[in-house]
Coordinates of C-alpha atoms in Angstrom, one line a residue:
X1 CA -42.9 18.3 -6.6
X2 CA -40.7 15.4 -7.6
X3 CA -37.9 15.6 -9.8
X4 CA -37.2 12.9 -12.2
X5 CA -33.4 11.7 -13.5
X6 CA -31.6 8.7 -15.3
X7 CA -29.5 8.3 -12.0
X8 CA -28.9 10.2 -9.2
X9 CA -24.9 10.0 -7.6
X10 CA -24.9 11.0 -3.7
X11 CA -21.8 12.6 -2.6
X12 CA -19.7 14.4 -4.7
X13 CA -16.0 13.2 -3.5
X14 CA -13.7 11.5 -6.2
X15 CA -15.9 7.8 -6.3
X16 CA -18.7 9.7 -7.0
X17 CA -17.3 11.8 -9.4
X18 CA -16.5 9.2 -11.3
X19 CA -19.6 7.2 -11.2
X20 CA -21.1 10.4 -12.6
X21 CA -18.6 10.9 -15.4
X22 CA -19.3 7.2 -16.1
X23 CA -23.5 7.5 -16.3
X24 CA -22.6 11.0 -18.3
X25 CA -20.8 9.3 -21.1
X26 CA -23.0 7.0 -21.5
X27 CA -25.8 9.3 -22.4
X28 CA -28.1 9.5 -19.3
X29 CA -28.8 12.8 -17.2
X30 CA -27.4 12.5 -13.6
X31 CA -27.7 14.6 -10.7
X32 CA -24.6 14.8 -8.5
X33 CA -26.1 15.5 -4.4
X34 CA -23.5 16.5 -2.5
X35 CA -24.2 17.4 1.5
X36 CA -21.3 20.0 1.9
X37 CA -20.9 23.7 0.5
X38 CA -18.5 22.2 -2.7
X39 CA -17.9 19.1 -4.0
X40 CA -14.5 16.6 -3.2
X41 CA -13.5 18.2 -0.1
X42 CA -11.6 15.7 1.0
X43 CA -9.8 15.3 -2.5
X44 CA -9.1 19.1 -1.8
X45 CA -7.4 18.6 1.5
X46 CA -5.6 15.7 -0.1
X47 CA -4.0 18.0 -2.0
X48 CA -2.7 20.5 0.0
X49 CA 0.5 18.3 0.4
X50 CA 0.8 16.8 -2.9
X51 CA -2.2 15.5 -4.6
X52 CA -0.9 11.3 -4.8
X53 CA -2.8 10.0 -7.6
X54 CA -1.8 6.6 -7.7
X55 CA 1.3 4.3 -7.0
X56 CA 3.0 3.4 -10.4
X57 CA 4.4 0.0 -9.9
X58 CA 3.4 -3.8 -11.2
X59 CA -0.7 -5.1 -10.7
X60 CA 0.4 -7.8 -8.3
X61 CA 2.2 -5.1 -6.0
X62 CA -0.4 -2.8 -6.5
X63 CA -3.5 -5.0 -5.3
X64 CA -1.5 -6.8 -2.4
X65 CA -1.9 -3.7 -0.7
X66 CA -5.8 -3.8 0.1
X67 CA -5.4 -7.3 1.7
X68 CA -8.1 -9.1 2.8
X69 CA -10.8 -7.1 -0.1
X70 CA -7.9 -8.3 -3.2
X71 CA -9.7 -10.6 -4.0
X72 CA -12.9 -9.1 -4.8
X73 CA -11.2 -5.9 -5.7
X74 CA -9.0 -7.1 -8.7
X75 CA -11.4 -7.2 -11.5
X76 CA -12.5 -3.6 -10.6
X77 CA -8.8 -1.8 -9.8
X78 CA -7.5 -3.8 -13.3
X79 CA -9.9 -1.9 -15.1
X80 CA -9.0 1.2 -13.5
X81 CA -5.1 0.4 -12.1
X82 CA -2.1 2.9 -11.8
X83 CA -2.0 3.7 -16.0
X84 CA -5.7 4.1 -16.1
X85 CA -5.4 6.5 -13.0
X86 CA -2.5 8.6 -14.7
X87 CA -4.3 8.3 -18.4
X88 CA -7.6 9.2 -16.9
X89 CA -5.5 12.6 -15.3
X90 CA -3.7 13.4 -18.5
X91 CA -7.0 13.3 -20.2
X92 CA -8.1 16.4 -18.0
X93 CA -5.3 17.9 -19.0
X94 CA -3.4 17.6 -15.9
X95 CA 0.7 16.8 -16.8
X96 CA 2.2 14.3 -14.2
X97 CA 5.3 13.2 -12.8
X98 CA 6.5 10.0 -10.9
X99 CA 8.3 10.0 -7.3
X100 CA 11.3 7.9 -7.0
X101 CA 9.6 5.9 -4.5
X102 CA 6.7 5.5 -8.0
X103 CA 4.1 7.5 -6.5
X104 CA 2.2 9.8 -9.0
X105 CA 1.5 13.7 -8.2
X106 CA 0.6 16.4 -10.6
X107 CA 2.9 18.4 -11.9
X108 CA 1.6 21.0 -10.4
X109 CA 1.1 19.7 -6.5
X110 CA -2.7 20.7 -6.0
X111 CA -5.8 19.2 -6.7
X112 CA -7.9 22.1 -7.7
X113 CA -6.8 22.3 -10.8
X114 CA -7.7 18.5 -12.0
X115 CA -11.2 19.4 -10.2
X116 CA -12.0 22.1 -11.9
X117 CA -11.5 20.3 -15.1
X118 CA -13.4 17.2 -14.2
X119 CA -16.7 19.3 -12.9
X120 CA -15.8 20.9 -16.6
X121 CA -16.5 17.2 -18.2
X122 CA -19.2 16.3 -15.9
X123 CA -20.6 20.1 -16.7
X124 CA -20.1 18.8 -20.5
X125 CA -22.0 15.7 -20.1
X126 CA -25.2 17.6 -19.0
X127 CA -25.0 16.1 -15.1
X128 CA -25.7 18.7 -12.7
X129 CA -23.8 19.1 -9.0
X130 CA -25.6 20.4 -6.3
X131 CA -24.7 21.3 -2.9
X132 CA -25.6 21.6 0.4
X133 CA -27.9 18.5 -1.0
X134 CA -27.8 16.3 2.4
X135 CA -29.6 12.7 2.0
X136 CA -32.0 12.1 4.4
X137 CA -32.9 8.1 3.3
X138 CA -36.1 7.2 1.2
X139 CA -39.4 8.0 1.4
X140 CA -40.9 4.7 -0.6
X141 CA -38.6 4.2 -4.0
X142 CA -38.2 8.0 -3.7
X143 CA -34.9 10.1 -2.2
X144 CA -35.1 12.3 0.2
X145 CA -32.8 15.4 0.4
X146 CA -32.7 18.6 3.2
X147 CA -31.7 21.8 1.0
X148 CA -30.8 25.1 1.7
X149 CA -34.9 25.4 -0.4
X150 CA -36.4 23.3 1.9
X151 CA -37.4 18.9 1.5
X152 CA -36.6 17.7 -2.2
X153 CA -37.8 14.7 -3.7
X154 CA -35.9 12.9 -6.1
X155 CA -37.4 10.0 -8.3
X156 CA -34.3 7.7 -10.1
X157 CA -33.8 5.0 -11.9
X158 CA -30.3 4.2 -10.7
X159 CA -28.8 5.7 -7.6
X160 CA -25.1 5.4 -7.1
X161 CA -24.2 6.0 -3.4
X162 CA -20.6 7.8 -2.7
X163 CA -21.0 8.6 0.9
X164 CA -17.1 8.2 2.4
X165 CA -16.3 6.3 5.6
X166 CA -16.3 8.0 8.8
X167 CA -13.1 10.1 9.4
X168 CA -12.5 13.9 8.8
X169 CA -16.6 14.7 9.3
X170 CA -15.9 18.0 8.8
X171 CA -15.2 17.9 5.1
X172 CA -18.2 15.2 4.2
X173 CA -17.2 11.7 5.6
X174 CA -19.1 11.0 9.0
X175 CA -20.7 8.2 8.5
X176 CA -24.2 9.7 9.0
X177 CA -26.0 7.1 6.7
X178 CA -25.2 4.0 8.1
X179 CA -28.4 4.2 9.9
X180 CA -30.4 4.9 6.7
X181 CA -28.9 1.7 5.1
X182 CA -29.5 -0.1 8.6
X183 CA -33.1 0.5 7.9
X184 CA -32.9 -0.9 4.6
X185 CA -31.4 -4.1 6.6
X186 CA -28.1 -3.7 4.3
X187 CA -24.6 -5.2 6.1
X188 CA -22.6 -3.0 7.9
X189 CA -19.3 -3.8 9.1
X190 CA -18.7 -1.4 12.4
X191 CA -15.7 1.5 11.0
X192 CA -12.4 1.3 12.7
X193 CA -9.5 3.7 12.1
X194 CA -7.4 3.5 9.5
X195 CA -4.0 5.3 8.3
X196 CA -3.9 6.8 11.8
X197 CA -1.3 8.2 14.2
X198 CA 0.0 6.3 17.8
X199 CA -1.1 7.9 20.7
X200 CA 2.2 8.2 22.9
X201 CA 2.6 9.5 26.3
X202 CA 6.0 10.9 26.3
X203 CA 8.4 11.8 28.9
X204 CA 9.5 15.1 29.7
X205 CA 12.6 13.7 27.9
X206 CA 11.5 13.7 24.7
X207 CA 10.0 17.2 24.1
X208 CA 13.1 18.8 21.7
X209 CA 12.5 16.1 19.4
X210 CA 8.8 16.8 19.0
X211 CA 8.4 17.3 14.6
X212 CA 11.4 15.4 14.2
X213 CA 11.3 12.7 11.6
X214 CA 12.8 9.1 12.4
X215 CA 14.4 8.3 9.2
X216 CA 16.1 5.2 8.0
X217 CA 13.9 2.8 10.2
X218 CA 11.9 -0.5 9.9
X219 CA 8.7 -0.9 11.8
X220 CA 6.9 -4.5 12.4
X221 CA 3.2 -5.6 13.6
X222 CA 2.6 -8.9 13.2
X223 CA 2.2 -9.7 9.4
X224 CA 3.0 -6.1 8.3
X225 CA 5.7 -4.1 8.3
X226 CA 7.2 -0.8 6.6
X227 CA 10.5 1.0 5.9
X228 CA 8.6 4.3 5.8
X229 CA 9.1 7.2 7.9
X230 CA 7.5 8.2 11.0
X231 CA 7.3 11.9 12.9
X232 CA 7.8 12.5 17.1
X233 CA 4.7 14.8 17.6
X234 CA 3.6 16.1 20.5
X235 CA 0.8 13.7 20.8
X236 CA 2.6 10.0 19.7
X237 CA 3.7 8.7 16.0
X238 CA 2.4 9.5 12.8
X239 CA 3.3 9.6 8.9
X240 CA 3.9 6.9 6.1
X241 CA 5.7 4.2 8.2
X242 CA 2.9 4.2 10.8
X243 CA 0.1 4.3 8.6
X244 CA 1.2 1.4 6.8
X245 CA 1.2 -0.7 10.2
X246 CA -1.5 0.4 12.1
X247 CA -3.9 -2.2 10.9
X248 CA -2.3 -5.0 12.7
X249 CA -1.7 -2.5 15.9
X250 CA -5.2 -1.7 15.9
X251 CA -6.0 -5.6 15.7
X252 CA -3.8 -6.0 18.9
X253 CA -0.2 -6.7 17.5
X254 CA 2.6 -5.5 18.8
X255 CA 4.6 -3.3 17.3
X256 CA 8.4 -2.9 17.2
X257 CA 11.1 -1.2 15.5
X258 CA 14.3 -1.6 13.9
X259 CA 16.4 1.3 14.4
X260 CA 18.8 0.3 12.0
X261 CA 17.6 -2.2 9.3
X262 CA 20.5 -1.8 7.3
X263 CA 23.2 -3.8 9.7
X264 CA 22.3 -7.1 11.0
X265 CA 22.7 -8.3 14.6
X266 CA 26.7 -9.0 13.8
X267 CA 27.7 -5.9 12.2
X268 CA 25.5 -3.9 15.6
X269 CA 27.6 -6.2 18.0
X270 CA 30.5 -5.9 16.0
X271 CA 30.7 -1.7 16.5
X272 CA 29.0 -1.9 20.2
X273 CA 32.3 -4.3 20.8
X274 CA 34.7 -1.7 19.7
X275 CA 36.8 0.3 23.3
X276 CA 34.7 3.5 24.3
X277 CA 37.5 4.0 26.8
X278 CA 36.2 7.0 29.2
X279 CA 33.2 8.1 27.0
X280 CA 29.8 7.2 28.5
X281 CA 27.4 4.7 27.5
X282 CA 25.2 7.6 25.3
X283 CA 28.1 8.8 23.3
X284 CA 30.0 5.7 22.7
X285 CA 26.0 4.6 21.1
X286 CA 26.1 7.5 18.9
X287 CA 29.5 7.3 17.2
X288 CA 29.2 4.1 16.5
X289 CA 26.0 3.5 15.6
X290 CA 25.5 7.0 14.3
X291 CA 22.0 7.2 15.5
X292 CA 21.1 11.1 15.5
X293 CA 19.3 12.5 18.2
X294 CA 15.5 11.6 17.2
X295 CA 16.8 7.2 16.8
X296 CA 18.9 8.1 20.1
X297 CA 16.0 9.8 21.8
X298 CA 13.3 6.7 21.1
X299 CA 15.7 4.3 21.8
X300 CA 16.0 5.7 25.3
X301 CA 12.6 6.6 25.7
X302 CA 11.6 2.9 25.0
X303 CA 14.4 1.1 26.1
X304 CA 15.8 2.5 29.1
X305 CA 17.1 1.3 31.4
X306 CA 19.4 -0.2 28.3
X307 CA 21.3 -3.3 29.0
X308 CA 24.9 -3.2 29.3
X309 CA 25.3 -6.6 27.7
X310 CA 26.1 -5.8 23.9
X311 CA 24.3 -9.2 22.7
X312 CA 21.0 -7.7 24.2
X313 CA 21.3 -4.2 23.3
X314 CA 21.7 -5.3 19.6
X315 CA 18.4 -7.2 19.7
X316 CA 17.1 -4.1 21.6
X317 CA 18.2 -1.9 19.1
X318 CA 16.8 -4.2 15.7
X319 CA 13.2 -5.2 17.8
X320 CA 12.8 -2.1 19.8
X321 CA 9.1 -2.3 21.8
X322 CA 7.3 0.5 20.8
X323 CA 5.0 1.4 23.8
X324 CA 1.7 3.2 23.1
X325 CA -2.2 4.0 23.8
X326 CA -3.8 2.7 20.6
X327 CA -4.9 4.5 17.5
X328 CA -5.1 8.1 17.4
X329 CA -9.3 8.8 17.2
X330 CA -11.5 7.5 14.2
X331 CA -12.2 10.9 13.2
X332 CA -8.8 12.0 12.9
X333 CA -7.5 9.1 11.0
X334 CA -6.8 9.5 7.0
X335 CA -9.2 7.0 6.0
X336 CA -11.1 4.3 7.9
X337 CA -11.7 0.5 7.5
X338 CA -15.5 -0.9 7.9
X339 CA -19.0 -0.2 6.0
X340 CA -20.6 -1.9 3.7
X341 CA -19.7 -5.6 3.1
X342 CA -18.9 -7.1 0.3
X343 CA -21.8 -10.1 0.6
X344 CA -24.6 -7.2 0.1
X345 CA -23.3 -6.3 -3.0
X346 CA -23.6 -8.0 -6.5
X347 CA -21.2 -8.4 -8.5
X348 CA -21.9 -5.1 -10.4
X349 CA -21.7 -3.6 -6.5
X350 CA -25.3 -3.1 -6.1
X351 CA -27.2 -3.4 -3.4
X352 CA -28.8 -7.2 -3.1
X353 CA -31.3 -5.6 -0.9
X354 CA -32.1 -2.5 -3.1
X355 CA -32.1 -3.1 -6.9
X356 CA -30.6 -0.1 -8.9
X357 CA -28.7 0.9 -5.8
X358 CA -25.1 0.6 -6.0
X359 CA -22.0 1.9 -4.0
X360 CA -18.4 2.9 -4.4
X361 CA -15.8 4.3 -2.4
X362 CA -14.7 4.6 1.4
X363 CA -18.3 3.3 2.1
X364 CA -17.2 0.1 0.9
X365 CA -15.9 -2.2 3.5
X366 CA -11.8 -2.2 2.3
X367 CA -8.7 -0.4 3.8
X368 CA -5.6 0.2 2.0
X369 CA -2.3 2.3 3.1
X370 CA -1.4 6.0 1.9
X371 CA 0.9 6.1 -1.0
X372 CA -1.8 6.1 -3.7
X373 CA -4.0 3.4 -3.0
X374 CA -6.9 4.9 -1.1
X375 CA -7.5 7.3 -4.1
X376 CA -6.9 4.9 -6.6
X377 CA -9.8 2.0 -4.9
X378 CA -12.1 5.2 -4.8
X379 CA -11.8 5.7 -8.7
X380 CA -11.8 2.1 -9.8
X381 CA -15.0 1.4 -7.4
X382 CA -16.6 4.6 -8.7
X383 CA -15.8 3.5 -12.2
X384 CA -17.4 0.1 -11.5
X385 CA -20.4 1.2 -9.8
X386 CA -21.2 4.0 -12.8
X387 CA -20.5 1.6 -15.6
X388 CA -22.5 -0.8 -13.8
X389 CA -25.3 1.7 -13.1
X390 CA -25.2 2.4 -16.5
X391 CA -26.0 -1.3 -18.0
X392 CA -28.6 -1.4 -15.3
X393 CA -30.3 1.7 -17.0
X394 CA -29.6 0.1 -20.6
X395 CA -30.9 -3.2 -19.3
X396 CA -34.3 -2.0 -17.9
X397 CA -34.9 0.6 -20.8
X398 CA -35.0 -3.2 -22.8
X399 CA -37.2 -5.2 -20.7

């Protein structure tokens, strides 16, 4: 037998969700697939450290970060930008605050909460989630699904695909349908790792400082740069400051860092210049250029043998080579960049190739940093696609 709905969302992570919420309030039954035991595992994860909703600062600031897809991204994160994140949030009863650096958490640092009370909505609306639902392409204009019951068919009007990018496949995103769009001969542009760690191979030297954060440091690769933190792990670099770079390194920049962005080349010379009398080299560094252990330890670790001309240690010290083996693996990056490009896509983001097929979220072909901006692309693009999928319904319910 083949089951019949208004629209059919596949993959229940937060673009999805939202599509749904989107088709829901507009009156039409949708059925939320999703391929894993629960729905927004991801967004789960996510929160375990803080659930960052969104990055509270001006539009211009806010859509510089997605680069190269701003352009085509504006219209659809103005209509769902940093207020619309936090008003959609509130409205689910969730009670906010702002970071001083303006990112947005809830109040009360998890996401289950806000789930619970958006699969309470979606519950409200009439649209169903089910899961362990895994899509398995189209047989004709019909979807195919493997359930825990055996082959279901689905007939839809409008199908909103939510399907992630191809990192963390253990909690949904593995890129498994890239094939099933291939067949469809839909655009693809290959994934590539994105908000990922640096793969270092460290001396023997470094291993006390291994979970130690650098702080107060300035990191540059090629067009991009960063004054965010970054952690020695036993493995290379990782956090914030790395994440926001690793674009360009994965492109083939070099990267390099400033150990102490707050002086300028004079002020470095000026305390290198000062007598160390009988203290050595190390110690003279760290009382004057009060470096702490972790700066200290990179500095060596990258630097050595360090030159005993002051003019070329300060330039050593403000462009410091940072030597590595690439990106950490696509699988264990926080989001990825790649999928589906934007020239398959109408403007409404449906499918040129598939009428009443559209898509939202990490599938898309965009990449943004951490800080807010991955979640809030996935909302706005799941708001666009469901309101879209919506007037595609309303328009062929006319014709």
């Amino acid at each position: 037998m083949t089951e019949t709905w208004d629209a059919v969302v596949v993959g229940a992570g937060p673009a999805g969700l939202m599509a749904a919420e989107e088709l829901g309030r507009a009156g039409y039954r949708v059925l939320v697939a999703e391929a894993k035991p629960s729905a927004a595992r991801k967004f789960l994860m996510a929160g375990k450290s803080g659930l960052n909703l969104t990055k509270d600062e001006p539009f211009e600031q806010l859509i510089a970060r997605y680069g190269e897809a701003a352009d085509w991204l504006t219209p659809i994160i103005r209509l769902c930008d940093a207020q619309a994140v936090q008003d959609w949030a509130r409205g689910l009863g969730s009670e906010l605050f702002t970071g001083s650096t303006g990112r947005v958490f809830p109040a009360v640092m998890k996401a289950s909460p806000l789930l619970r009370a958006w699969l309470a909505r979606l519950d409200g609306f009439g649209a169903q989630v089910r899961t362990r639902w895994r899509w398995t392409g189209w047989e004709g204009s019909v979807l195919a699904f493997e359930t825990p019951d055996g082959a279901k068919r689905i007939e839809a009007r409008a199908v909103v695909l939510a399907l992630g990018g191809a990192s963390w496949a253990r909690l949904g995103s593995d890129g498994g349908w890239v094939p099933l769009l291939g067949r469809e001969a839909v655009e693809i542009a290959p994934f590539k790792p994105a908000n990922a760690g640096l793969l270092v191979a460290w001396s023997g030297f470094m291993a006390p400082q291994f979970g130690q954060p650098l702080k107060g440091i300035a990191l540059q690769a090629g067009p991009l740069s960063s004054r965010g933190e970054a952690v020695i792990s036993e493995r290379g670099l990782e956090g914030g400051g790395i994440y926001s770079v690793c674009a360009a390194v994965r492109e083939g920049e070099t990267l390099q860092m400033d150990l102490l962005p707050d002086l300028d080349m004079a002020e470095i010379v000026r305390r290198l210049s000062r007598p160390r009398g009988k203290t050595s080299h190390t110690n003279h560094l760290r009382k004057v250029l009060k470096l702490g252990a972790a700066r200290a330890a990179v500095l060596q670790e990258f630097g050595r043998p360090l030159p005993q001309d002051i003019q070329a240690l300060a330039r050593l010290i403000k462009a410091l080579p940072v030597n590595h083996s690439g990106l950490r693996p696509m699988d264990e990056a926080i989001s990825t960049a790649g999928g589906v490009c934007r020239d398959a896509l109408d403007e409404g983001l449906m499918l040129e190739q598939i009428p009443g097929t559209f898509c939202a979220g990490e599938m898309l072909d965009w990449e943004a940093p951490t800080g807010g901006y991955l979640l809030t692309a996935c909302l706005a693009t799941g708001r666009w696609a469901g309101q879209a999928a919506a007037a595609y319904l309303a328009s062929a319910a006319t014709r």
